[in-house]
Short mmCIF file of C-alpha atoms in Angstrom, two decimals:
data_model
loop_
_atom_site.label_atom_id
_atom_site.label_comp_id
_atom_site.label_asym_id
_atom_site.label_seq_id
_atom_site.Cartn_x
_atom_site.Cartn_y
_atom_site.Cartn_z
CA MET J 1 184.35 12.32 -5.84
CA ASP J 2 183.95 16.09 -6.17
CA LEU J 3 181.95 17.38 -3.18
CA THR J 4 181.53 20.94 -4.49
CA TYR J 5 178.38 22.06 -6.33
CA THR J 6 178.30 23.37 -9.88
CA GLU J 7 176.25 26.35 -11.01
CA ASP J 8 173.68 24.00 -12.61
CA GLU J 9 173.37 22.02 -9.36
CA GLU J 10 172.76 25.20 -7.40
CA VAL J 11 170.05 26.13 -9.94
CA PHE J 12 168.49 22.71 -9.36
CA ARG J 13 168.62 23.27 -5.60
CA GLY J 14 166.97 26.68 -5.93
CA GLN J 15 164.14 25.35 -8.09
CA LEU J 16 163.54 22.49 -5.64
CA LYS J 17 163.50 24.83 -2.62
CA ALA J 18 161.04 27.12 -4.39
CA TRP J 19 158.74 24.18 -5.18
CA LEU J 20 158.90 22.90 -1.59
CA ALA J 21 158.13 26.37 -0.23
CA LYS J 22 155.05 26.48 -2.46
CA VAL J 23 153.58 23.01 -1.86
CA LEU J 24 154.43 22.11 1.74
CA PRO J 25 152.22 24.75 3.41
CA ALA J 26 149.25 23.41 1.43
CA LEU J 27 149.63 19.80 2.64
CA PRO J 28 146.86 18.46 4.89
CA PRO J 29 147.74 17.56 8.50
CA ALA J 30 149.66 14.30 8.87
CA PRO J 31 147.42 11.43 10.06
CA ASP J 32 147.71 9.69 13.42
CA PRO J 33 150.96 7.63 13.46
CA LEU J 34 148.93 4.51 14.28
CA ASP J 35 146.43 5.03 11.42
CA TRP J 36 148.15 2.99 8.70
CA PRO J 37 145.38 3.27 6.06
CA GLY J 38 145.45 7.03 6.67
CA ARG J 39 149.24 7.08 6.47
CA ARG J 40 149.16 5.12 3.22
CA ALA J 41 146.78 7.68 1.72
CA TYR J 42 148.92 10.59 2.97
CA ASP J 43 152.24 9.08 1.85
CA THR J 44 151.02 8.04 -1.61
CA ALA J 45 149.41 11.46 -2.18
CA TRP J 46 152.82 13.06 -1.48
CA GLN J 47 154.44 10.56 -3.85
CA ARG J 48 151.93 11.56 -6.55
CA MET J 49 152.87 15.23 -6.03
CA LEU J 50 156.56 14.36 -6.44
CA TYR J 51 155.74 12.39 -9.59
CA GLU J 52 153.74 15.21 -11.18
CA ALA J 53 156.51 17.69 -10.37
CA GLY J 54 159.20 15.43 -11.88
CA TYR J 55 160.89 14.58 -8.58
CA ALA J 56 159.76 10.92 -8.16
CA GLY J 57 162.55 8.42 -8.71
CA LEU J 58 164.80 11.31 -9.47
CA HIS J 59 167.94 9.14 -9.59
CA TRP J 60 166.30 6.13 -11.27
CA PRO J 61 167.28 5.65 -14.93
CA ALA J 62 164.85 6.88 -17.57
CA ASP J 63 163.98 3.36 -18.80
CA ALA J 64 162.88 2.53 -15.25
CA GLY J 65 160.61 5.57 -15.20
CA GLY J 66 163.02 7.80 -13.30
CA GLY J 67 164.58 11.16 -13.93
CA GLY J 68 168.13 9.99 -14.59
CA ALA J 69 169.54 12.58 -12.17
CA THR J 70 173.16 12.60 -11.08
CA PRO J 71 174.21 11.36 -7.61
CA THR J 72 174.78 14.95 -6.56
CA GLN J 73 171.27 16.02 -7.63
CA HIS J 74 169.88 13.03 -5.74
CA LEU J 75 171.73 14.07 -2.58
CA ILE J 76 170.60 17.69 -3.00
CA PHE J 77 167.01 16.44 -3.26
CA LEU J 78 167.38 14.45 -0.03
CA GLU J 79 169.05 17.33 1.79
CA GLU J 80 166.47 19.92 0.84
CA THR J 81 163.37 17.76 1.36
CA GLU J 82 164.57 16.80 4.85
CA ARG J 83 165.56 20.36 5.73
CA ALA J 84 162.14 21.58 4.61
CA GLY J 85 160.39 18.92 6.72
CA ALA J 86 158.77 17.25 3.69
CA PRO J 87 157.09 13.83 4.15
CA TYR J 88 159.36 10.80 3.81
CA VAL J 89 158.70 7.72 1.65
CA GLY J 90 156.60 6.33 4.54
CA ALA J 91 154.36 3.33 3.89
CA ASN J 92 155.95 2.54 0.52
CA PHE J 93 159.58 2.48 1.62
CA VAL J 94 159.87 -1.14 0.41
CA GLY J 95 158.59 -0.26 -3.07
CA LEU J 96 160.70 2.87 -3.46
CA LEU J 97 163.88 1.79 -1.69
CA HIS J 98 164.10 -2.03 -1.93
CA ALA J 99 161.78 -3.77 -4.41
CA GLY J 100 161.71 -1.00 -7.01
CA PRO J 101 165.51 -0.67 -7.30
CA THR J 102 165.84 -4.49 -7.34
CA ILE J 103 163.35 -4.78 -10.22
CA ALA J 104 165.08 -1.91 -12.01
CA ALA J 105 168.41 -3.74 -11.71
CA GLU J 106 167.28 -7.37 -12.14
CA GLY J 107 163.85 -7.35 -13.82
CA THR J 108 163.02 -7.71 -17.49
CA ALA J 109 161.84 -4.76 -19.57
CA GLU J 110 158.25 -6.02 -19.21
CA GLN J 111 158.56 -6.30 -15.42
CA ARG J 112 159.99 -2.80 -15.11
CA ALA J 113 157.18 -1.42 -17.28
CA ARG J 114 154.55 -3.25 -15.18
CA TRP J 115 155.74 -2.55 -11.65
CA LEU J 116 157.90 0.57 -11.53
CA PRO J 117 155.60 3.35 -12.85
CA PRO J 118 152.83 2.53 -10.28
CA VAL J 119 155.44 2.71 -7.49
CA LEU J 120 156.69 6.08 -8.67
CA ARG J 121 153.13 7.44 -9.07
CA GLY J 122 152.15 6.27 -5.58
CA ASP J 123 149.49 3.95 -7.01
CA GLU J 124 150.85 0.70 -5.53
CA VAL J 125 152.54 -0.09 -2.21
CA TRP J 126 154.93 -2.99 -1.56
CA CYS J 127 155.93 -4.94 1.52
CA GLN J 128 158.78 -7.36 2.18
CA GLY J 129 158.25 -11.10 2.84
CA PHE J 130 161.75 -12.23 3.79
CA SER J 131 162.00 -13.12 7.52
CA GLU J 132 160.37 -16.22 8.93
CA PRO J 133 159.91 -17.42 12.52
CA GLY J 134 162.92 -19.74 12.09
CA ALA J 135 164.87 -17.65 9.58
CA GLY J 136 165.63 -14.06 10.52
CA SER J 137 169.35 -13.26 10.60
CA ASP J 138 169.95 -16.71 9.10
CA LEU J 139 167.76 -15.78 6.15
CA ALA J 140 168.94 -18.64 3.93
CA SER J 141 167.25 -21.10 6.31
CA LEU J 142 163.79 -19.98 5.10
CA ARG J 143 161.23 -22.75 4.64
CA THR J 144 158.31 -21.17 2.76
CA ARG J 145 157.86 -23.62 -0.10
CA ALA J 146 156.97 -22.96 -3.74
CA VAL J 147 156.06 -25.88 -6.02
CA ARG J 148 155.83 -25.41 -9.77
CA ASP J 149 152.37 -26.21 -11.23
CA GLY J 150 152.35 -25.38 -14.92
CA ASP J 151 152.75 -21.63 -15.36
CA HIS J 152 152.29 -20.92 -11.63
CA TYR J 153 154.09 -21.48 -8.35
CA VAL J 154 151.96 -22.77 -5.47
CA VAL J 155 153.32 -21.20 -2.26
CA SER J 156 152.76 -22.31 1.35
CA GLY J 157 154.44 -21.12 4.54
CA SER J 158 154.63 -18.12 6.82
CA LYS J 159 156.55 -14.84 7.13
CA ILE J 160 157.08 -12.48 10.05
CA TRP J 161 158.11 -8.83 10.59
CA THR J 162 156.47 -7.97 7.26
CA SER J 163 156.45 -4.16 7.24
CA HIS J 164 153.16 -2.50 6.19
CA ALA J 165 151.66 -5.80 4.96
CA GLU J 166 148.17 -4.64 5.92
CA VAL J 167 148.26 -1.73 3.46
CA ALA J 168 150.42 -3.28 0.70
CA ASP J 169 149.38 -4.27 -2.82
CA TRP J 170 152.46 -6.38 -3.61
CA CYS J 171 155.07 -8.33 -1.66
CA GLU J 172 158.67 -9.07 -2.57
CA LEU J 173 158.69 -12.71 -1.46
CA LEU J 174 161.48 -15.22 -0.94
CA VAL J 175 160.54 -18.89 -1.34
CA ARG J 176 162.36 -22.19 -1.43
CA THR J 177 161.96 -23.86 -4.81
CA GLU J 178 164.42 -26.68 -4.14
CA PRO J 179 164.78 -28.47 -0.79
CA VAL J 180 168.08 -28.31 1.09
CA SER J 181 170.09 -31.51 0.68
CA ASP J 182 173.68 -32.70 0.57
CA ALA J 183 173.78 -31.50 -3.04
CA VAL J 184 171.82 -28.26 -2.47
CA PRO J 185 173.25 -25.88 0.19
CA LYS J 186 170.73 -23.63 1.93
CA HIS J 187 171.81 -20.55 -0.06
CA ARG J 188 170.71 -22.27 -3.27
CA GLY J 189 167.21 -23.32 -4.19
CA ILE J 190 165.75 -19.89 -3.25
CA THR J 191 163.63 -17.82 -5.67
CA TRP J 192 162.54 -14.12 -5.60
CA LEU J 193 158.82 -13.66 -6.46
CA ALA J 194 156.40 -10.72 -6.63
CA MET J 195 153.13 -11.68 -4.94
CA ARG J 196 149.81 -9.84 -5.03
CA MET J 197 148.64 -9.24 -1.47
CA ASP J 198 144.98 -9.80 -2.45
CA ALA J 199 145.73 -13.26 -3.89
CA PRO J 200 143.56 -16.07 -2.42
CA GLY J 201 145.37 -17.81 0.45
CA VAL J 202 147.17 -14.71 1.85
CA THR J 203 146.35 -13.94 5.49
CA VAL J 204 147.85 -10.93 7.30
CA ARG J 205 147.86 -10.63 11.10
CA PRO J 206 149.29 -7.32 12.48
CA LEU J 207 151.86 -7.45 15.30
CA ARG J 208 151.86 -4.83 18.06
CA THR J 209 155.35 -3.46 18.84
CA LEU J 210 156.91 -2.15 22.05
CA ALA J 211 155.82 1.35 20.99
CA GLY J 212 152.20 0.24 20.50
CA SER J 213 152.30 0.54 16.70
CA THR J 214 151.38 -2.16 14.18
CA GLU J 215 153.60 -1.52 11.17
CA PHE J 216 154.78 -5.15 11.27
CA ALA J 217 152.67 -8.23 10.60
CA GLU J 218 152.71 -11.99 10.41
CA MET J 219 151.77 -13.32 6.99
CA PHE J 220 150.42 -16.81 6.35
CA LEU J 221 150.44 -18.31 2.83
CA ASP J 222 148.13 -21.23 2.06
CA ASP J 223 148.51 -22.60 -1.48
CA VAL J 224 148.90 -19.10 -2.96
CA ARG J 225 149.24 -19.23 -6.75
CA ILE J 226 151.82 -16.87 -8.24
CA PRO J 227 152.41 -16.65 -12.01
CA VAL J 228 155.87 -17.73 -13.14
CA THR J 229 156.06 -14.44 -15.03
CA ASP J 230 156.15 -12.68 -11.62
CA ARG J 231 159.53 -14.23 -10.81
CA VAL J 232 162.48 -11.81 -10.78
CA GLY J 233 165.69 -13.55 -11.80
CA ALA J 234 166.05 -17.23 -12.54
CA GLU J 235 164.47 -20.03 -10.52
CA ASN J 236 166.80 -21.04 -7.65
CA ASP J 237 168.87 -17.86 -8.20
CA GLY J 238 166.95 -15.87 -5.58
CA TRP J 239 169.81 -15.62 -3.09
CA ARG J 240 171.84 -13.59 -5.58
CA VAL J 241 168.82 -11.35 -6.29
CA THR J 242 168.27 -11.02 -2.53
CA MET J 243 171.82 -9.74 -2.10
CA VAL J 244 170.92 -7.01 -4.60
CA THR J 245 167.84 -6.11 -2.53
CA LEU J 246 169.86 -6.08 0.71
CA SER J 247 172.56 -3.95 -0.93
CA PHE J 248 169.96 -1.29 -1.67
CA GLU J 249 168.46 -1.68 1.82
CA ARG J 250 171.82 -1.17 3.55
CA GLY J 251 173.58 1.01 1.01
CA THR J 252 171.13 3.75 0.07
CA ALA J 253 167.75 3.21 1.79
CA PHE J 254 168.82 5.03 4.97
CA VAL J 255 170.16 8.09 3.16
CA GLY J 256 167.27 10.38 4.02
CA GLU J 257 167.38 9.28 7.65
CA VAL J 258 170.94 10.58 8.05
CA VAL J 259 169.76 14.06 7.08
CA ALA J 260 166.83 13.71 9.48
CA CYS J 261 169.14 12.64 12.32
CA ARG J 262 171.36 15.70 11.75
CA ARG J 263 168.26 17.88 11.93
CA THR J 264 167.13 16.15 15.15
CA LEU J 265 170.59 16.64 16.65
CA GLY J 266 170.29 20.40 16.09
CA GLU J 267 166.86 20.36 17.75
CA LEU J 268 168.32 18.46 20.73
CA ALA J 269 171.01 21.12 21.20
CA ARG J 270 168.43 23.94 21.02
CA THR J 271 166.13 22.20 23.50
CA ALA J 272 169.06 21.55 25.88
CA ARG J 273 169.93 25.26 25.79
CA ASP J 274 166.29 26.20 26.46
CA ASN J 275 165.80 23.84 29.43
CA GLY J 276 169.20 24.52 31.02
CA ARG J 277 170.75 21.09 30.50
CA TRP J 278 173.33 22.48 28.06
CA ASP J 279 174.95 24.63 30.77
CA ALA J 280 174.42 22.16 33.61
CA ASP J 281 175.79 19.00 31.97
CA PRO J 282 179.22 19.20 30.21
CA ALA J 283 179.08 15.44 29.50
CA LEU J 284 175.88 15.99 27.51
CA ARG J 285 177.54 18.78 25.51
CA ARG J 286 180.47 16.50 24.67
CA ARG J 287 178.06 13.72 23.72
CA LEU J 288 176.10 15.95 21.35
CA GLY J 289 179.34 17.28 19.86
CA ARG J 290 180.67 13.76 19.24
CA LEU J 291 177.34 12.77 17.63
CA GLY J 292 177.61 15.82 15.38
CA ALA J 293 180.98 14.54 14.16
CA GLU J 294 179.57 11.00 13.79
CA PHE J 295 176.69 12.07 11.57
CA ALA J 296 178.91 14.39 9.52
CA ALA J 297 181.16 11.39 8.80
CA LEU J 298 178.13 9.21 8.03
CA TRP J 299 176.91 11.81 5.55
CA ARG J 300 180.28 11.71 3.76
CA LEU J 301 180.05 7.89 3.70
CA THR J 302 176.51 8.26 2.33
CA GLN J 303 177.78 10.48 -0.48
CA TRP J 304 180.43 7.90 -1.32
CA ASN J 305 177.93 5.00 -1.30
CA VAL J 306 175.43 6.86 -3.47
CA SER J 307 178.15 7.80 -5.95
CA GLU J 308 179.42 4.22 -6.07
CA SER J 309 175.93 2.87 -6.76
CA GLN J 310 175.39 4.92 -9.90
CA GLY J 311 176.30 4.19 -13.46
CA GLY J 312 176.26 0.41 -13.71
CA GLY J 313 173.95 -2.57 -13.62
CA SER J 314 171.57 -4.09 -16.13
CA GLY J 315 168.30 -5.95 -16.11
CA ALA J 316 167.88 -9.69 -16.52
CA ASP J 317 167.50 -9.19 -20.26
CA GLY J 318 170.34 -6.66 -20.43
CA SER J 319 168.00 -3.74 -21.04
CA GLY J 320 168.20 -1.98 -17.68
CA GLY J 321 171.58 -0.32 -17.82
CA GLY J 322 172.34 2.61 -15.60
CA PHE J 323 171.02 1.34 -12.27
CA GLY J 324 174.01 0.27 -10.25
CA VAL J 325 173.92 -1.75 -7.06
CA PRO J 326 175.58 -0.41 -3.88
CA GLY J 327 178.68 -2.28 -2.79
CA ILE J 328 179.74 -3.61 0.59
CA GLY J 329 180.29 -0.04 1.80
CA GLY J 330 176.61 -0.31 2.70
CA SER J 331 177.49 -2.76 5.47
CA VAL J 332 180.04 -0.32 6.92
CA PHE J 333 177.42 2.43 6.84
CA LYS J 334 174.61 0.27 8.26
CA LEU J 335 176.78 -1.01 11.10
CA ARG J 336 177.76 2.44 12.34
CA TYR J 337 174.51 4.25 11.46
CA SER J 338 172.30 1.86 13.45
CA GLN J 339 174.47 2.36 16.55
CA ALA J 340 174.72 6.13 16.11
CA ARG J 341 170.93 6.38 15.79
CA GLN J 342 170.47 4.55 19.08
CA GLU J 343 173.01 6.86 20.75
CA LEU J 344 171.22 9.91 19.33
CA TYR J 345 167.91 8.98 20.92
CA GLU J 346 169.58 7.95 24.19
CA ALA J 347 170.91 11.52 24.24
CA ALA J 348 167.38 12.74 23.51
CA GLY J 349 166.26 10.98 26.70
CA GLU J 350 168.92 12.90 28.66
CA VAL J 351 167.83 16.20 27.13
CA LEU J 352 164.15 15.54 27.90
CA GLY J 353 164.76 14.47 31.51
CA PRO J 354 161.46 13.36 33.15
CA ASP J 355 159.66 13.95 29.84
CA ALA J 356 161.58 10.97 28.46
CA LEU J 357 158.79 8.85 29.98
CA ASP J 358 156.12 10.53 27.84
CA LEU J 359 155.49 8.12 24.96
CA ALA J 360 153.48 10.79 23.14
CA HIS J 361 156.70 12.71 22.48
CA PRO J 362 158.01 11.81 18.99
CA TRP J 363 161.63 11.56 20.23
CA ASN J 364 160.53 8.84 22.66
CA GLN J 365 158.73 6.96 19.89
CA ASP J 366 161.89 7.21 17.79
CA ARG J 367 163.96 6.09 20.77
CA LEU J 368 161.92 2.88 21.04
CA SER J 369 161.99 2.22 17.30
CA SER J 370 165.77 2.83 17.21
CA LEU J 371 166.23 -0.37 19.24
CA SER J 372 165.29 -2.36 16.14
CA TYR J 373 167.93 -0.76 13.92
CA THR J 374 170.76 -3.08 15.04
CA ILE J 375 168.51 -6.03 14.11
CA ALA J 376 166.57 -4.92 10.99
CA ALA J 377 168.14 -5.14 7.50
CA GLY J 378 170.70 -7.63 8.84
CA THR J 379 171.93 -7.58 12.43
CA SER J 380 175.11 -5.79 13.46
CA GLN J 381 176.74 -9.21 13.86
CA ILE J 382 175.94 -10.02 10.22
CA GLN J 383 177.40 -6.68 9.09
CA GLN J 384 180.54 -7.33 11.17
CA ASN J 385 180.96 -10.71 9.45
CA ILE J 386 180.60 -9.07 6.01
CA VAL J 387 183.14 -6.36 6.83
CA ALA J 388 185.56 -8.92 8.32
CA GLU J 389 185.37 -11.34 5.39
CA ARG J 390 184.89 -9.10 2.35
CA ILE J 391 186.80 -5.96 3.32
CA LEU J 392 189.41 -7.12 5.82
CA GLY J 393 189.93 -10.51 4.17
CA LEU J 394 189.61 -12.49 7.39
CA PRO J 395 188.71 -16.23 7.21
CA LYS J 396 185.05 -17.08 6.65
CA GLU J 397 183.01 -18.25 9.63
CA ARG J 398 182.48 -22.02 9.90
#
């Protein structure tokens, strides 16, 4: 991979920086972090601005509604938007980073035409219905049941840790369409469905987190009818489709966060110099220096993962070429990134000193949320198993 920038790429960077300098000062104030309807409106308005300027889905292929940009242009976009302090994907991170790419890679031409443009325009928001009370890290043990009734599935069960369910229009939903038996292992008999969140029988109950926020919810499904046409992939082939979703979640969905962490690290160093901790604590200086090297390495790994994910893939009907799926390098990245993020905000607590107890400070909110990173999107233990078995070639767990 060539890490230098061409003249055309520098022109692209300059045009993007000029656009950001023009539009960002005119944005309204960000809403209260706990106001999820307000955050949905703010985030989707920013997505609409990106769409109208030609920057939405920049790296998505043209037949999925994207701009067909190169991996390098995509990385330049992420670098410059983070450096400029532009809003992130926010409430629609599932639609833009998980469900959308999965539909682009696995959906039919009709499904891509139906679901992807509204995501890119900011018209529709998605959530993820994967985890269940008895099936989190062991996702294949899910029990939510879908029974075929003519041209519909009738779905009953419950989900948990459903991000932004209370403001979502659609849910990427995993259901069991064939019971586990001696002939059907738990990884089979699973199907990937798209469910309307306003369908009769869907009940959402927000969950309050350690930080006091309610971005997660429980979701109860009582005989919810979902058209068969809203199935992505074949019936009982949902585990394979899920691996595609998780590859995007681990391989490329955290890309913007790495840039944000590098920016936060610089702010930590400046704050430490201002409050005297930089001169008084050599161990803190070494810690910040080591984290600087960690995130520089993670950015290089990000560049490699993004490059690897481009240029392949096709939809279920063979019409979606050009949207590749990240490989198992995503597990290497996710394993180290989640730990480095926790270490970053532990260092923030040292820099803040007594102010580390002030939950109104954004670094302290991020410190609390960072605790979930070694659990969400597959625990660190799951990532270690993947690296051990698929990269190192060690025996599979029993």
